[in-house]
PDB file of C-alpha atoms in Angstrom:
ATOM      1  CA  UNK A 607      60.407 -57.855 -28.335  1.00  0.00           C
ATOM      2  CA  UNK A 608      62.176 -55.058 -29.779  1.00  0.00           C
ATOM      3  CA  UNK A 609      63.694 -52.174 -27.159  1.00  0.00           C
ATOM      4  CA  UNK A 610      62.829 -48.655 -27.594  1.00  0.00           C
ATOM      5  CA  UNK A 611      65.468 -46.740 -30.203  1.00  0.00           C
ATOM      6  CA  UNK A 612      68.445 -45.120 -29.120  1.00  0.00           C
ATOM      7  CA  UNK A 613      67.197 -41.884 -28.105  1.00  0.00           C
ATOM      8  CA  UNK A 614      64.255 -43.066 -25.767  1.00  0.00           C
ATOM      9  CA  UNK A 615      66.826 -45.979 -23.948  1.00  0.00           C
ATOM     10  CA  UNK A 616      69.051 -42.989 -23.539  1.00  0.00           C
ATOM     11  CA  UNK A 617      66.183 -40.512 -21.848  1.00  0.00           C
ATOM     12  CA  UNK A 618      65.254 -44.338 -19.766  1.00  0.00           C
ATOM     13  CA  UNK A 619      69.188 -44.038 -18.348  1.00  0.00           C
ATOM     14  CA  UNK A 620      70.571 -42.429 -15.288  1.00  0.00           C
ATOM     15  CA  UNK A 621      73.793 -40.941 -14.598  1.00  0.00           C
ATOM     16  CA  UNK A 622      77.280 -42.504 -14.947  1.00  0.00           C
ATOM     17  CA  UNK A 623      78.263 -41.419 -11.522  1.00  0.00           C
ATOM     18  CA  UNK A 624      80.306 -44.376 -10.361  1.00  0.00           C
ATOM     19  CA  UNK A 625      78.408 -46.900  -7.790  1.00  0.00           C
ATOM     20  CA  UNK A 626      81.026 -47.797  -4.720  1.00  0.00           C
ATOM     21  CA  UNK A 627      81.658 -51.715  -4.852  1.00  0.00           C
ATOM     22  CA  UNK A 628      80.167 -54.598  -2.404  1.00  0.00           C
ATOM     23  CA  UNK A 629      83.231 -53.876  -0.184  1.00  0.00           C
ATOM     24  CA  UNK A 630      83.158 -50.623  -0.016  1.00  0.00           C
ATOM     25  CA  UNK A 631      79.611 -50.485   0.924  1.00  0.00           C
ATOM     26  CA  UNK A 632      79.965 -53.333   3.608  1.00  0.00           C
ATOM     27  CA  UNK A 633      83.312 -51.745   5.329  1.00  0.00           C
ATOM     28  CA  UNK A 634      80.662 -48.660   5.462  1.00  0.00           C
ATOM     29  CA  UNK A 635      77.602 -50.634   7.075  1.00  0.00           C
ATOM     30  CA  UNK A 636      80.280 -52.206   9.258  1.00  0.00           C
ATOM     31  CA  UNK A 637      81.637 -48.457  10.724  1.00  0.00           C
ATOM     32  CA  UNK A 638      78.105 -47.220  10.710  1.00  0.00           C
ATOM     33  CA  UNK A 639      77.105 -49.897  13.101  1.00  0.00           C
ATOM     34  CA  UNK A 640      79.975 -49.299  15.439  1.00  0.00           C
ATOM     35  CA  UNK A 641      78.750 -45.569  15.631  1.00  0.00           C
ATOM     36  CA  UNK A 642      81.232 -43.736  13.194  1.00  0.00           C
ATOM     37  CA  UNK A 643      79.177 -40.902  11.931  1.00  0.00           C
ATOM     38  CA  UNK A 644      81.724 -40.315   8.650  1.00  0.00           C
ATOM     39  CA  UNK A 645      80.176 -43.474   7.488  1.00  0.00           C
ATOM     40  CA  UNK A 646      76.859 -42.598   7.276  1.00  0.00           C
ATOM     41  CA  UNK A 647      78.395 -39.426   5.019  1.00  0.00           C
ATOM     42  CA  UNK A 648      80.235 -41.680   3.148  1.00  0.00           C
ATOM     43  CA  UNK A 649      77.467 -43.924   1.949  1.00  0.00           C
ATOM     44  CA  UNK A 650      75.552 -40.783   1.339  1.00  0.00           C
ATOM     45  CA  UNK A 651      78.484 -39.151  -0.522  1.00  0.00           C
ATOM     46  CA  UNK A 652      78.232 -42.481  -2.709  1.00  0.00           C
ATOM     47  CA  UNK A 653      75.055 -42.866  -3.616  1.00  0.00           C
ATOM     48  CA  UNK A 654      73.067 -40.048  -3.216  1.00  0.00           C
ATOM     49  CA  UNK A 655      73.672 -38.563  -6.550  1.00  0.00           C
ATOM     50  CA  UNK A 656      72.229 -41.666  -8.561  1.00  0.00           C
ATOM     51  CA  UNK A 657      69.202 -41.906  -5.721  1.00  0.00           C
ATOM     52  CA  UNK A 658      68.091 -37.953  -6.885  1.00  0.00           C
ATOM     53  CA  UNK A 659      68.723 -39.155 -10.453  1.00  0.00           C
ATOM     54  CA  UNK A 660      66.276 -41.927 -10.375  1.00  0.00           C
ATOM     55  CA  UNK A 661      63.781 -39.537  -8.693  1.00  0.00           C
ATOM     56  CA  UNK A 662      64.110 -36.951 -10.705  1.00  0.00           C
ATOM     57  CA  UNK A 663      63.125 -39.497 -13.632  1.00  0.00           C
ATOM     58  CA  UNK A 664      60.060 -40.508 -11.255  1.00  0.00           C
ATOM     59  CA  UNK A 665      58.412 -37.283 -10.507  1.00  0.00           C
ATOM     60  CA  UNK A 666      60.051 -35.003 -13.052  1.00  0.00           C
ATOM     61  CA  UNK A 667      60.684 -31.751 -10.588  1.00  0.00           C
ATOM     62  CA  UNK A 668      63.878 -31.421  -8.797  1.00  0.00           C
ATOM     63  CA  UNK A 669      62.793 -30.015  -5.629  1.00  0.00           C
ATOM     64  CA  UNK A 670      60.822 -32.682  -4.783  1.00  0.00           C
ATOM     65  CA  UNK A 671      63.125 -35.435  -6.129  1.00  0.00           C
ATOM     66  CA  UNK A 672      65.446 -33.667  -3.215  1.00  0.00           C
ATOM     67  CA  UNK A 673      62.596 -33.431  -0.429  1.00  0.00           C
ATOM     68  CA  UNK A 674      61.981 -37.563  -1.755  1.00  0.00           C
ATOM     69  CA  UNK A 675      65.812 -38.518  -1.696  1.00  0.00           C
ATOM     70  CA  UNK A 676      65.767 -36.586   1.893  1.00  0.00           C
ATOM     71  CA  UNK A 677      63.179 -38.854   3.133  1.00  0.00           C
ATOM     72  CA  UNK A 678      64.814 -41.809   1.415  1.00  0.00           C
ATOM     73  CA  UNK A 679      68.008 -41.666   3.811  1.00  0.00           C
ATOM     74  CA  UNK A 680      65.743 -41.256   6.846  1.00  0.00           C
ATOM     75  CA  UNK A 681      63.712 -44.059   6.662  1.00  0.00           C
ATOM     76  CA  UNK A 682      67.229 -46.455   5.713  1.00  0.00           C
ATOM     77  CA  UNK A 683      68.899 -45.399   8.601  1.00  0.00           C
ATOM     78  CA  UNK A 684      65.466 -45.668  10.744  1.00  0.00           C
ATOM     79  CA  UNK A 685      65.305 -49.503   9.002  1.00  0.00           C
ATOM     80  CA  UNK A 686      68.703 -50.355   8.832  1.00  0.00           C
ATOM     81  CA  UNK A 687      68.460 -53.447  11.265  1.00  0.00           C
ATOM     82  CA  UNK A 688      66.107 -54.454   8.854  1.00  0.00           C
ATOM     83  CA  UNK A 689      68.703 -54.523   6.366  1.00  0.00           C
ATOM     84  CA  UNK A 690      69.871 -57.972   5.940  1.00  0.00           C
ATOM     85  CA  UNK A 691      72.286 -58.094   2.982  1.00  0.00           C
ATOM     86  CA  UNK A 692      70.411 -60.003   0.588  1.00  0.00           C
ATOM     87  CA  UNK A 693      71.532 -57.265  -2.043  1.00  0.00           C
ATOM     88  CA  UNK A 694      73.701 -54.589  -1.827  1.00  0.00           C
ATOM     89  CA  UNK A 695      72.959 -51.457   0.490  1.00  0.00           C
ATOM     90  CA  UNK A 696      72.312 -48.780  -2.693  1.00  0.00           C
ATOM     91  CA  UNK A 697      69.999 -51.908  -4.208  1.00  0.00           C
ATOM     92  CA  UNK A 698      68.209 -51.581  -1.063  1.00  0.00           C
ATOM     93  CA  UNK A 699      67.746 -48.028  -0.957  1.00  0.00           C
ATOM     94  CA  UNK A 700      67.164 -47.937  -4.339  1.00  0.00           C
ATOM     95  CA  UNK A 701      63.820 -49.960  -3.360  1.00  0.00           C
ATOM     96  CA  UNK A 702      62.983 -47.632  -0.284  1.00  0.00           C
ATOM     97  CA  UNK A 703      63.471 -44.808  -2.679  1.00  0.00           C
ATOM     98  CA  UNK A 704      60.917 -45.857  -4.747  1.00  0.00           C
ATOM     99  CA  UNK A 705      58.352 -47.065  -2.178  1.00  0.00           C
ATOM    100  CA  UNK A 706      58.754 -43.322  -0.781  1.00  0.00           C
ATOM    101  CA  UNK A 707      57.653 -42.314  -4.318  1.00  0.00           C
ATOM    102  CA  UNK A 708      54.633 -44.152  -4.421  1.00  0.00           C
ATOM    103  CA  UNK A 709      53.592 -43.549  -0.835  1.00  0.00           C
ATOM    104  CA  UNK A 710      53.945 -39.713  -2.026  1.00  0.00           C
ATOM    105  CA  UNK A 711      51.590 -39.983  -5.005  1.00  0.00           C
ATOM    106  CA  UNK A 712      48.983 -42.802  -3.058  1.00  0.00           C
ATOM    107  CA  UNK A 713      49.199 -39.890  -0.225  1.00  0.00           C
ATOM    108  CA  UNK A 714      45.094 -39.694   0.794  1.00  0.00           C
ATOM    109  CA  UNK A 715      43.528 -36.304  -0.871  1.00  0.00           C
ATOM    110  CA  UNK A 716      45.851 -36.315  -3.479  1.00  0.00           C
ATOM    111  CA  UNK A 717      44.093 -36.314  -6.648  1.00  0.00           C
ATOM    112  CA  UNK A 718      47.060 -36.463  -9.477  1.00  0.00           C
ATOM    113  CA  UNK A 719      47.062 -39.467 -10.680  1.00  0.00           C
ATOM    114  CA  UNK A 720      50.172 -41.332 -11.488  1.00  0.00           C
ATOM    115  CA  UNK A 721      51.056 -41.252 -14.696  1.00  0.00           C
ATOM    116  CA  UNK A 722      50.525 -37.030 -14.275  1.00  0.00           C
ATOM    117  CA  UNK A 723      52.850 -36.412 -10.989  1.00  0.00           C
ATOM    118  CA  UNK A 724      54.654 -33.687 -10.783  1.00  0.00           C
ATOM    119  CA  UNK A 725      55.282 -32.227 -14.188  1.00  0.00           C
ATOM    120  CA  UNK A 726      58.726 -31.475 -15.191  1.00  0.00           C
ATOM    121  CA  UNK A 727      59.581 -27.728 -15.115  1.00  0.00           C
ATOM    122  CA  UNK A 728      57.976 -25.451 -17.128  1.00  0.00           C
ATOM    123  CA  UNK A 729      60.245 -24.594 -19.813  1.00  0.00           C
ATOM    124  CA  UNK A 730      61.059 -21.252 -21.088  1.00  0.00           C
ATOM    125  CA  UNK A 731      59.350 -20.544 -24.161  1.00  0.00           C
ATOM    126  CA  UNK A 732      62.095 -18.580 -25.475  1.00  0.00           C
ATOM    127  CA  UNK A 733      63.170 -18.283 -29.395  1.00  0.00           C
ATOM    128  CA  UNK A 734      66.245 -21.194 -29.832  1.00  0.00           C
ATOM    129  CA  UNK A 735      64.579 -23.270 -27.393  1.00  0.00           C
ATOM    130  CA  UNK A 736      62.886 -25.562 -29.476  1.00  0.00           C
ATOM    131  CA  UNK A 737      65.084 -28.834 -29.052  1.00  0.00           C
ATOM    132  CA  UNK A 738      64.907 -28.104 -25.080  1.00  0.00           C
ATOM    133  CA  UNK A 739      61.060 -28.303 -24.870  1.00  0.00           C
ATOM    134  CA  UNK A 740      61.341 -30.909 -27.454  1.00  0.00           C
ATOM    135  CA  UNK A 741      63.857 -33.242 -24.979  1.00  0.00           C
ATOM    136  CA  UNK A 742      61.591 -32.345 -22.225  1.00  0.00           C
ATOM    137  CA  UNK A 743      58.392 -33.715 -23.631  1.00  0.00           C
ATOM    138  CA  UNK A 744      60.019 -36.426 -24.618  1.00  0.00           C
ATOM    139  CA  UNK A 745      61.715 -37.023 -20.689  1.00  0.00           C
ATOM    140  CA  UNK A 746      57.917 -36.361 -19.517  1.00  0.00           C
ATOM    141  CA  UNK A 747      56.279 -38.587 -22.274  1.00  0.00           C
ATOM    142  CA  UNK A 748      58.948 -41.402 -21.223  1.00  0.00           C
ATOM    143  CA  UNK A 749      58.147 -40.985 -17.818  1.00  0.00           C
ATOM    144  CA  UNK A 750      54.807 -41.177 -17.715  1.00  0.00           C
ATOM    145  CA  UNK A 751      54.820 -44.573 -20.246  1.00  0.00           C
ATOM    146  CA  UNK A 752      56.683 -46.092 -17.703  1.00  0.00           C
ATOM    147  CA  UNK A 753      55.010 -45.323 -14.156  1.00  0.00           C
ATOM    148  CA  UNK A 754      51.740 -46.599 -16.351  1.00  0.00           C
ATOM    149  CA  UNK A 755      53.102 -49.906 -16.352  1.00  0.00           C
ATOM    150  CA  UNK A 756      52.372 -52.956 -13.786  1.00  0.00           C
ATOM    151  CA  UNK A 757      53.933 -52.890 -11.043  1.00  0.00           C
ATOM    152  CA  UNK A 758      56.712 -55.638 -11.491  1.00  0.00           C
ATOM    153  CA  UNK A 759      57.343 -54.164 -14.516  1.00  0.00           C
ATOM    154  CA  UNK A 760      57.757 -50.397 -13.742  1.00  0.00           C
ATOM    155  CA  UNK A 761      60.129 -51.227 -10.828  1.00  0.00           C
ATOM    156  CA  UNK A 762      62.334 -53.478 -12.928  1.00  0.00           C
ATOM    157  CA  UNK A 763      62.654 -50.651 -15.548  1.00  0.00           C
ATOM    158  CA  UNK A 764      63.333 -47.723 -12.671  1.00  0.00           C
ATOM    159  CA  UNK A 765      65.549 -49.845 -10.987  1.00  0.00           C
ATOM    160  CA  UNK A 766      67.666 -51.394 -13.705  1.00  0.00           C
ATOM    161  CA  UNK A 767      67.544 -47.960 -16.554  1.00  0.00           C
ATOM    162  CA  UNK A 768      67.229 -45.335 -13.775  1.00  0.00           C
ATOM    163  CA  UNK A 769      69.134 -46.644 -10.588  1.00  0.00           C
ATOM    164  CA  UNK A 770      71.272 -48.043 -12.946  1.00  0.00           C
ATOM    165  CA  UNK A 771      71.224 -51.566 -10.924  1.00  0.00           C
ATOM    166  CA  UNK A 772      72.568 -54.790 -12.025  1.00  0.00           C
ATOM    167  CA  UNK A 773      69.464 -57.428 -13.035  1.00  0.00           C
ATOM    168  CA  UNK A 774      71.618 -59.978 -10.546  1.00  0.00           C
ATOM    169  CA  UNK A 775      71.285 -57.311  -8.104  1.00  0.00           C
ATOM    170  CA  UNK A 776      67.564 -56.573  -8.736  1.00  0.00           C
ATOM    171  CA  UNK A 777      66.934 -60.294  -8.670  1.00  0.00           C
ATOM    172  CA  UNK A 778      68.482 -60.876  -5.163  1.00  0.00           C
ATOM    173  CA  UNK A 779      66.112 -58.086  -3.886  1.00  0.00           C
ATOM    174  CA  UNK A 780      63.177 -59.760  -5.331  1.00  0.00           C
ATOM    175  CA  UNK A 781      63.855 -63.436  -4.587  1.00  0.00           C
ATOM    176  CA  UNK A 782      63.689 -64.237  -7.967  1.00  0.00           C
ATOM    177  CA  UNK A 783      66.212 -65.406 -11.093  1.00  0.00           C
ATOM    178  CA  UNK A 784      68.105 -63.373 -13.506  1.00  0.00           C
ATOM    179  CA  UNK A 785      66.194 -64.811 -16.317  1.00  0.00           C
ATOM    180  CA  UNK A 786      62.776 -63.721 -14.649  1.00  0.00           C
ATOM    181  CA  UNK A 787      64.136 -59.908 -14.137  1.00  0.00           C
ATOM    182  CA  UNK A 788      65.246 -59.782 -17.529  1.00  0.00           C
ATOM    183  CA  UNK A 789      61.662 -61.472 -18.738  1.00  0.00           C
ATOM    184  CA  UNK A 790      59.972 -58.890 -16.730  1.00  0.00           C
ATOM    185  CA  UNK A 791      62.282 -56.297 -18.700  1.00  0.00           C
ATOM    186  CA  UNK A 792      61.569 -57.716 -22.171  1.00  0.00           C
ATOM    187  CA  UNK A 793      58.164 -57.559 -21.914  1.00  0.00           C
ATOM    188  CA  UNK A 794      58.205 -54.023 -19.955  1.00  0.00           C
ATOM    189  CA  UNK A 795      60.536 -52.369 -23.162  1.00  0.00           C
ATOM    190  CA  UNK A 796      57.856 -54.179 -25.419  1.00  0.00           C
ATOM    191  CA  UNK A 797      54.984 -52.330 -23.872  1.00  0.00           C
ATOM    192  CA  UNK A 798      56.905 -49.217 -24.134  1.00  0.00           C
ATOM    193  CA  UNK A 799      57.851 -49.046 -27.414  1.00  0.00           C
ATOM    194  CA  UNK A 800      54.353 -49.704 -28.290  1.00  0.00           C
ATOM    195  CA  UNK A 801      53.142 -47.166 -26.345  1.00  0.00           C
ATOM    196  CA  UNK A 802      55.677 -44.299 -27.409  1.00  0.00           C
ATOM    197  CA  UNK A 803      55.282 -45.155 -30.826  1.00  0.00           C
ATOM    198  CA  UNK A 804      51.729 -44.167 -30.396  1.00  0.00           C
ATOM    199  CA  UNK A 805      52.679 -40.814 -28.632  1.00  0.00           C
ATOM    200  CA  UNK A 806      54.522 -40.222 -31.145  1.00  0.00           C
ATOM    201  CA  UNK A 807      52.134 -41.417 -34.431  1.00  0.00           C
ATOM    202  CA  UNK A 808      49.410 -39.249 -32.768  1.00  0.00           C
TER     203      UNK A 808
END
């Protein structure tokens, strides 16, 4: 199976912003624990731009990736003796982030369904704005392919395009191999492509 071309694998990636290492992130849990309050802004100084990021590229509007990655933060530190180390910390939160996405849009009385959730911003429908609104249906036609995928699927793609996570990393969280991540991945991009193609042959 083929991967989407260049320009939908690059609207499928997050930001560069550099992820701290597994030491950096343990010496963190480790000060956190022992009730130093700079650690807790330290792991949030280190991760919480790539956590909005991957947000974002859920629910396409800004304000609520923020109100989302808020939440995110709250529930890991209400969990974190829950936490046991299996992957790295921003793996985990990574995984809490995107359970607090789907609790939003499974919310009782909500009627949007999934593959709709909060549209990206309007754009302004100015004169030289043409390749804007064109990048921005693209983002939301992206999106939208991918939270219509199965479940396994759409949270290997999130987590390893939009988190920017390692597949040995998303593997450890999900008790399973490498080679079944990157199966899950293959066959994920294959449904994809198929499915932009037809957005865009339409």
């Amino acid at each position: 199976m083929s991967a989407p071309h260049a320009g939908e694998r690059a609207t499928l990636e997050a930001s560069n912003e550099r992820t701290p290492s597994a030491g950096d992130e343990a010496a963190l849990l480790d000060a956190l624990r022992d009730g130093d309050p700079a650690a807790a802004r330290g792991l949030v100084d280190a991760t919480y731009g790539r956590i909005h990021d991957a947000l974002f590229r859920l629910c396409g509007n800004r304000d609520l990736a923020a109100d989302l990655t808020q939440e995110t933060y709250r529930k890991a530190w209400q969990s974190l003796n829950d936490f046991g180390g299996r992957a790295r910390f921003s793996t985990w939160l990574f995984r809490i982030a995107y359970n607090t996405f789907l609790n939003h849009v499974r919310r009782p009385l909500r009627l949007v369904p999934l593959a709709d959730t909060q549209a990206a911003e309007v754009p302004d429908p100015t004169p030289g704005r043409d390749a804007e609104m064109a990048a921005r249906d693209e983002h939301r036609q992206v999106r939208q392919a991918v939270l219509a995928l199965g479940e396994q699927q759409r949270f290997v793609v999130t987590a390893h395009y939009w988190a920017e996570l390692p597949i040995a990393e998303i593997a450890r969280l999900e008790g399973v191999t490498g080679a079944a991540i990157r199966k899950r991945l293959a066959r994920a991009l294959g449904i994809l492509e198929v499915t932009l193609l037809q957005e865009v042959t339409r």
